[in-house]
Each structure stands twice: as C-alpha cells, then as structure tokens.
C-alpha cells in the first residue's frame, strides 16, 4: 500500500502542531523532534507494509530550489542590517574562510579516518566536509535567548549561520562536478575554472541581490494592500532565484540572502507586519517539511552499517570547528 501524498501532508502538519509545544516543554529543539518523528513514523509505516514513497534522491530539487530559498530569504528578512553591520567582519570571516578551512580540514580527517580511497575518494571527502562545515545553531540561539545571553553573541551566531549556508551551497555546487567527473580536463572540469566559477557565483549573486532589493523596495511602498505586497515578494523570490541560478549561473541563494537583508525594513512597514508574518508561516512549513523528510529518509540500516563512519564524521567536524575558531580568535 502507498501512502497518499495529500493525506501524508495533512498528518505532517497536524503532528507538527503538537510537536512544537512539546519541544518547549521538553526543552528540546523543534527540528530535533521533527527529525525523530519523521524517523519513527517512517519506520512504523514500513513495518506495517506501507510504502511512504519517500526516497532521498527525490528531494534534491525540492530542497535546493524550494525549501532552502524560502528558509534563507525568511531568515535574512528578520536580521537587522545595523546589527549585522556592527559585526560584519567577524561574521564574514567565519562564513567565508572559516567555512573553507573547516570544510577542508573536516574532509581531510574524514578521508584519513575512513581510509578507503576507492570507495571514498578525495572529492567525495571534500564534498562531505562542505556539507558538515556549515553550522546550524537553531537550538543554540534559542538557548542564548532563554538564558539572556548578550545580543551580540546571538547576532554573531545568526549572521554566521545565514552567510555560511550560502557559502556552503556555492561550494557544494562547485565541488559536485568534481566528485562526479573528476578534477581533470578530460572530465570537463579544472581547478582554475572552478575558482573562476566560484568568484562569479559569489560576486554575481551579491550584485543581483542588490538589484532585486532595489526593485522590491521601489514597488512595496506603492502597493496599497498587504496581500499584493506579500505576493509580490513571493514572485521576486522565485524570479530572482531562477534567473540568477539558471540564466546567469551565479548563486541564487546569495542573491536571496542580500535581497532579504536589504528589504527587511521595507517589509516590516507593510500593514501590521503582514509580509513578515506571511514569510514566517512559509518558513515554519518549510522547516517542518525539511526536517521530517530528513528523518523519514533515515533508516536503521544506516546506523548498523555506517556507525563508525558517522562517529568519524562527528569527531572530524568538532575538531575542524575548534581549530577554525582558534585561528580566527573570535
């Protein structure tokens, strides 16, 4: 038996409504409960003979072209440019060279620790390092707010996590051809061309983000109603991401990051903060879908077969993060 997609989505939202207050009572991060719920429900359905239809390779386009743009743009909307400006240097150091150093060191430790050059070569190790290098401090930021930690510390964590997500996406996009084709002229990829593409992805994404932000700010204050304003931001997110990513070959994620940071104040001025609340709802649903799907694709067999590789990955990530912070002295 195959689970109906609309029925599964309805159950997903209902479960999330109960899990969010539960996470507060248990003092656990909401994403952690979502991943756990996705895993447990998926395993229970499979044991009952129900095919969920969820396969990890189906989610590439959903995550990269829908969920990630929504989450990045919404997070950028809520960051105050003035707060980011005060700590821009340490945030960029952590998010740019910090991610690069962390990814390289993590990949190196993974390559040495797993010690299987044929099944896990250098390009695959570096790609894994990029995926692990970008921090996601959702639970840490929530803890900082609950404990009344300094606002600057929270701003550093939020700013770094937002910028390093964009950096990791750019690096992942550039390293993926290396892992598939190999870093050689015969494979159609060279390190020189990869560096040029990285610079274009980064700088092109930044420039296009500023242009898109100027358009959004120029149009928003001319719209008299909140609903058209919200729909206009949706259209701009879709158009900006697609045109920058597909037509120009630059980083659509970086463009959305810049557009969100530069238009947050304009969005807050729309009637009763409607646009901000609208994107908050979008991000909430996106987070629920993303983390539940992540949990649903985890299987017990993964832990049985690859537990040692997982432990090596966790250890490599922690060592790389500590080493990066010790170099940067922040």
XYZ file of C-alpha atoms in Angstrom:
330
model
C 0.000 0.000 0.000
C 1.256 3.504 -0.894
C 0.556 6.487 1.337
C -1.435 9.302 -0.342
C 0.657 12.488 -0.645
C -2.131 14.949 0.378
C -3.081 12.713 3.311
C 0.533 12.444 4.383
C 0.973 16.227 4.180
C -2.134 16.798 6.332
C -0.873 14.375 9.005
C 2.533 16.049 8.806
C 1.154 19.499 9.649
C -1.087 18.148 12.419
C 1.826 16.298 14.004
C 3.980 19.433 13.840
C 1.288 21.427 15.674
C 1.570 19.024 18.625
C 5.353 18.676 18.463
C 6.161 22.393 18.722
C 4.654 22.921 22.205
C 6.079 19.546 23.226
C 9.566 20.691 22.258
C 9.214 23.672 24.615
C 8.071 21.504 27.492
C 10.900 19.033 26.984
C 13.441 21.811 26.321
C 14.416 20.129 23.062
C 14.998 21.860 19.704
C 11.910 21.701 17.485
C 13.944 20.414 14.471
C 15.269 17.541 16.595
C 11.749 16.376 17.408
C 10.737 16.725 13.747
C 13.621 14.525 12.600
C 12.855 11.973 15.315
C 9.146 11.955 14.451
C 9.883 11.510 10.755
C 12.178 8.594 11.502
C 9.817 6.820 13.913
C 6.700 7.244 11.766
C 8.529 6.144 8.618
C 9.895 3.013 10.303
C 6.445 2.200 11.748
C 4.775 2.558 8.334
C 7.398 0.398 6.633
C 6.995 -2.251 9.328
C 3.225 -2.169 8.704
C 3.737 -2.745 4.983
C 3.007 0.840 3.884
C 5.231 2.347 1.184
C 5.752 6.019 2.067
C 7.170 6.720 -1.404
C 9.945 8.789 0.176
C 13.399 8.316 -1.330
C 16.327 10.597 -0.545
C 17.228 11.107 -4.225
C 13.779 12.601 -4.875
C 14.430 15.596 -2.652
C 17.292 17.352 -4.444
C 15.108 19.802 -6.376
C 12.618 20.221 -3.522
C 15.321 21.164 -1.026
C 17.623 23.263 -3.228
C 15.003 25.024 -5.341
C 12.114 25.477 -2.899
C 12.767 24.861 0.803
C 16.255 26.359 1.029
C 15.340 29.613 -0.798
C 12.309 30.050 1.475
C 14.322 29.495 4.659
C 17.255 31.681 3.574
C 15.067 34.600 2.482
C 12.890 34.471 5.596
C 15.908 34.327 7.912
C 17.524 37.273 6.120
C 14.321 39.323 6.447
C 14.484 39.129 10.237
C 18.139 40.128 10.591
C 18.625 43.829 11.224
C 21.248 45.260 8.806
C 22.500 47.623 11.520
C 23.219 44.695 13.848
C 24.929 42.751 11.062
C 26.972 45.798 10.071
C 28.445 46.096 13.563
C 29.863 42.562 13.396
C 30.182 42.169 9.620
C 33.927 41.429 9.676
C 33.847 38.512 12.159
C 30.656 37.144 10.544
C 32.221 37.155 7.069
C 35.491 35.703 8.381
C 33.601 32.819 9.971
C 31.311 32.329 6.984
C 33.895 32.566 4.172
C 37.443 31.465 5.103
C 36.052 29.811 8.222
C 33.789 27.529 6.197
C 36.536 26.855 3.638
C 39.069 25.942 6.326
C 36.525 23.870 8.252
C 35.378 22.036 5.136
C 38.944 21.246 4.050
C 40.009 20.026 7.484
C 36.808 18.017 8.002
C 37.176 16.411 4.568
C 40.843 15.612 5.238
C 40.114 13.981 8.594
C 37.231 12.038 7.034
C 39.452 10.825 4.188
C 42.159 9.671 6.587
C 39.736 8.232 9.129
C 37.630 6.214 6.685
C 40.771 5.270 4.730
C 39.015 3.918 1.643
C 40.353 5.874 -1.366
C 38.420 3.778 -3.864
C 35.001 3.933 -2.241
C 35.510 7.331 -0.591
C 37.983 9.405 -2.665
C 39.240 12.944 -2.018
C 36.456 14.757 -3.934
C 33.773 12.861 -2.013
C 35.537 13.612 1.280
C 35.751 17.337 0.473
C 32.087 17.361 -0.544
C 31.181 15.761 2.789
C 33.354 18.349 4.538
C 31.398 21.176 2.892
C 28.094 19.647 3.991
C 29.307 19.375 7.597
C 31.166 22.694 7.833
C 28.114 24.986 7.787
C 26.791 25.269 11.343
C 23.053 25.343 12.088
C 22.767 26.895 15.561
C 18.958 26.891 15.862
C 18.951 25.290 19.290
C 21.964 27.314 20.460
C 20.345 30.630 19.509
C 17.130 29.619 21.287
C 19.171 28.718 24.381
C 21.017 32.060 24.242
C 17.723 33.947 24.171
C 16.294 31.881 27.008
C 19.363 32.487 29.189
C 19.584 36.174 28.332
C 22.967 35.903 26.610
C 24.499 39.089 25.132
C 22.704 40.252 21.996
C 25.989 40.452 20.096
C 26.642 36.736 20.641
C 23.200 35.860 19.280
C 23.719 38.181 16.293
C 27.081 36.556 15.532
C 25.548 33.078 15.611
C 22.565 34.040 13.464
C 24.615 36.046 10.979
C 27.268 33.383 10.598
C 24.729 30.590 10.130
C 22.935 32.558 7.412
C 26.052 33.525 5.473
C 27.765 30.165 5.823
C 24.684 28.397 4.456
C 25.074 30.463 1.291
C 28.826 29.765 1.165
C 28.259 26.040 1.635
C 25.677 25.937 -1.176
C 28.115 27.668 -3.551
C 30.966 25.309 -2.616
C 28.692 22.265 -2.856
C 27.518 23.299 -6.337
C 31.108 23.746 -7.495
C 32.509 20.568 -5.926
C 29.716 18.273 -7.082
C 31.092 18.063 -10.675
C 34.500 17.172 -9.208
C 33.013 14.271 -7.271
C 31.097 13.071 -10.340
C 33.507 13.799 -13.215
C 36.870 14.126 -11.501
C 39.121 17.202 -11.384
C 40.760 16.791 -14.778
C 40.483 18.395 -18.215
C 39.162 15.106 -19.593
C 36.360 15.249 -17.061
C 35.408 18.731 -18.236
C 36.474 20.462 -15.002
C 39.688 22.121 -13.811
C 40.572 23.839 -10.567
C 41.133 27.108 -12.430
C 37.688 27.034 -13.991
C 36.240 26.040 -10.626
C 37.791 29.083 -8.918
C 36.519 31.393 -11.654
C 33.047 29.916 -11.289
C 33.209 30.373 -7.511
C 34.056 34.061 -7.851
C 31.309 34.594 -10.404
C 28.781 32.695 -8.284
C 29.631 34.745 -5.225
C 30.044 38.232 -6.701
C 27.300 37.763 -9.284
C 24.899 36.606 -6.591
C 25.707 39.602 -4.394
C 25.259 42.091 -7.238
C 21.982 40.589 -8.424
C 20.703 40.574 -4.838
C 21.219 44.328 -4.526
C 19.431 44.925 -7.846
C 16.487 42.730 -6.783
C 16.325 44.502 -3.407
C 16.126 47.904 -5.108
C 13.195 46.673 -7.195
C 11.382 45.273 -4.159
C 11.826 48.454 -2.124
C 10.698 50.565 -5.052
C 7.492 48.586 -5.580
C 6.451 47.758 -1.996
C 5.706 51.314 -0.895
C 3.493 51.799 -3.973
C 1.280 48.812 -3.125
C -1.683 49.833 -1.020
C -2.709 46.365 0.183
C -0.788 43.833 2.265
C -1.758 40.746 0.258
C -0.452 42.041 -3.107
C 2.730 43.122 -1.320
C 3.257 39.618 0.067
C 2.525 38.014 -3.308
C 4.954 40.406 -4.962
C 7.740 39.278 -2.623
C 6.948 35.652 -3.492
C 7.187 36.441 -7.204
C 10.502 38.267 -6.676
C 11.954 35.384 -4.664
C 11.050 32.901 -7.404
C 12.194 35.138 -10.278
C 15.421 36.214 -8.577
C 16.437 32.698 -7.651
C 15.585 31.236 -11.066
C 17.142 34.000 -13.180
C 20.327 34.251 -11.121
C 20.795 30.500 -10.713
C 19.666 29.240 -14.119
C 20.068 32.109 -16.567
C 23.213 33.727 -15.129
C 24.945 30.771 -13.484
C 25.537 32.727 -10.263
C 24.380 31.958 -6.730
C 20.637 32.404 -6.352
C 20.915 31.693 -2.619
C 23.331 34.600 -2.123
C 21.057 36.854 -4.171
C 18.103 35.971 -1.910
C 20.251 36.496 1.178
C 21.170 40.017 0.090
C 17.622 40.773 -1.049
C 16.221 39.668 2.308
C 18.716 41.711 4.328
C 18.144 44.816 2.215
C 14.332 44.638 2.166
C 13.552 43.599 5.748
C 12.781 47.150 6.861
C 10.526 47.783 3.859
C 8.641 44.529 4.535
C 8.183 45.451 8.204
C 6.424 48.665 7.174
C 3.711 46.813 5.245
C 0.387 46.842 7.144
C 0.679 45.307 10.607
C 3.835 43.403 9.682
C 1.760 41.193 7.358
C 4.588 40.350 4.944
C 6.891 39.308 7.791
C 4.202 37.101 9.347
C 3.423 35.642 5.914
C 7.046 34.628 5.382
C 7.227 33.340 8.950
C 4.408 30.931 8.116
C 6.166 29.864 4.911
C 9.404 29.244 6.789
C 7.609 27.280 9.527
C 6.046 24.933 6.973
C 9.324 24.694 5.078
C 11.184 23.766 8.261
C 8.587 21.122 9.134
C 8.746 19.528 5.682
C 12.544 19.638 5.521
C 13.282 18.067 8.908
C 10.508 15.475 8.786
C 11.662 14.366 5.336
C 15.230 14.202 6.651
C 14.066 11.936 9.460
C 11.913 9.809 7.128
C 14.900 9.016 4.897
C 16.979 7.774 7.832
C 16.926 4.019 8.257
C 18.123 1.708 10.993
C 20.371 0.041 8.421
C 22.370 3.268 8.107
C 23.373 3.084 11.773
C 24.046 -0.654 11.597
C 26.272 -0.397 8.516
C 27.883 3.032 8.827
C 28.040 3.802 12.547
C 31.833 4.063 12.529
C 31.842 6.480 9.578
C 29.241 8.611 11.391
C 31.355 8.760 14.542
C 34.416 9.714 12.487
C 32.387 12.449 10.768
C 31.159 13.897 14.075
C 34.672 13.864 15.536
C 36.189 15.417 12.395
C 33.562 18.169 12.369
C 34.165 19.077 16.045
C 37.948 19.121 15.638
C 37.709 21.255 12.492
C 35.361 23.731 14.149
C 37.601 24.106 17.213
C 40.673 24.559 15.002
C 38.929 27.192 12.859
C 37.840 29.227 15.871
C 41.323 29.024 17.388
C 42.809 30.514 14.196
C 40.281 33.299 13.894
C 40.262 34.244 17.632
C 36.611 35.307 17.800
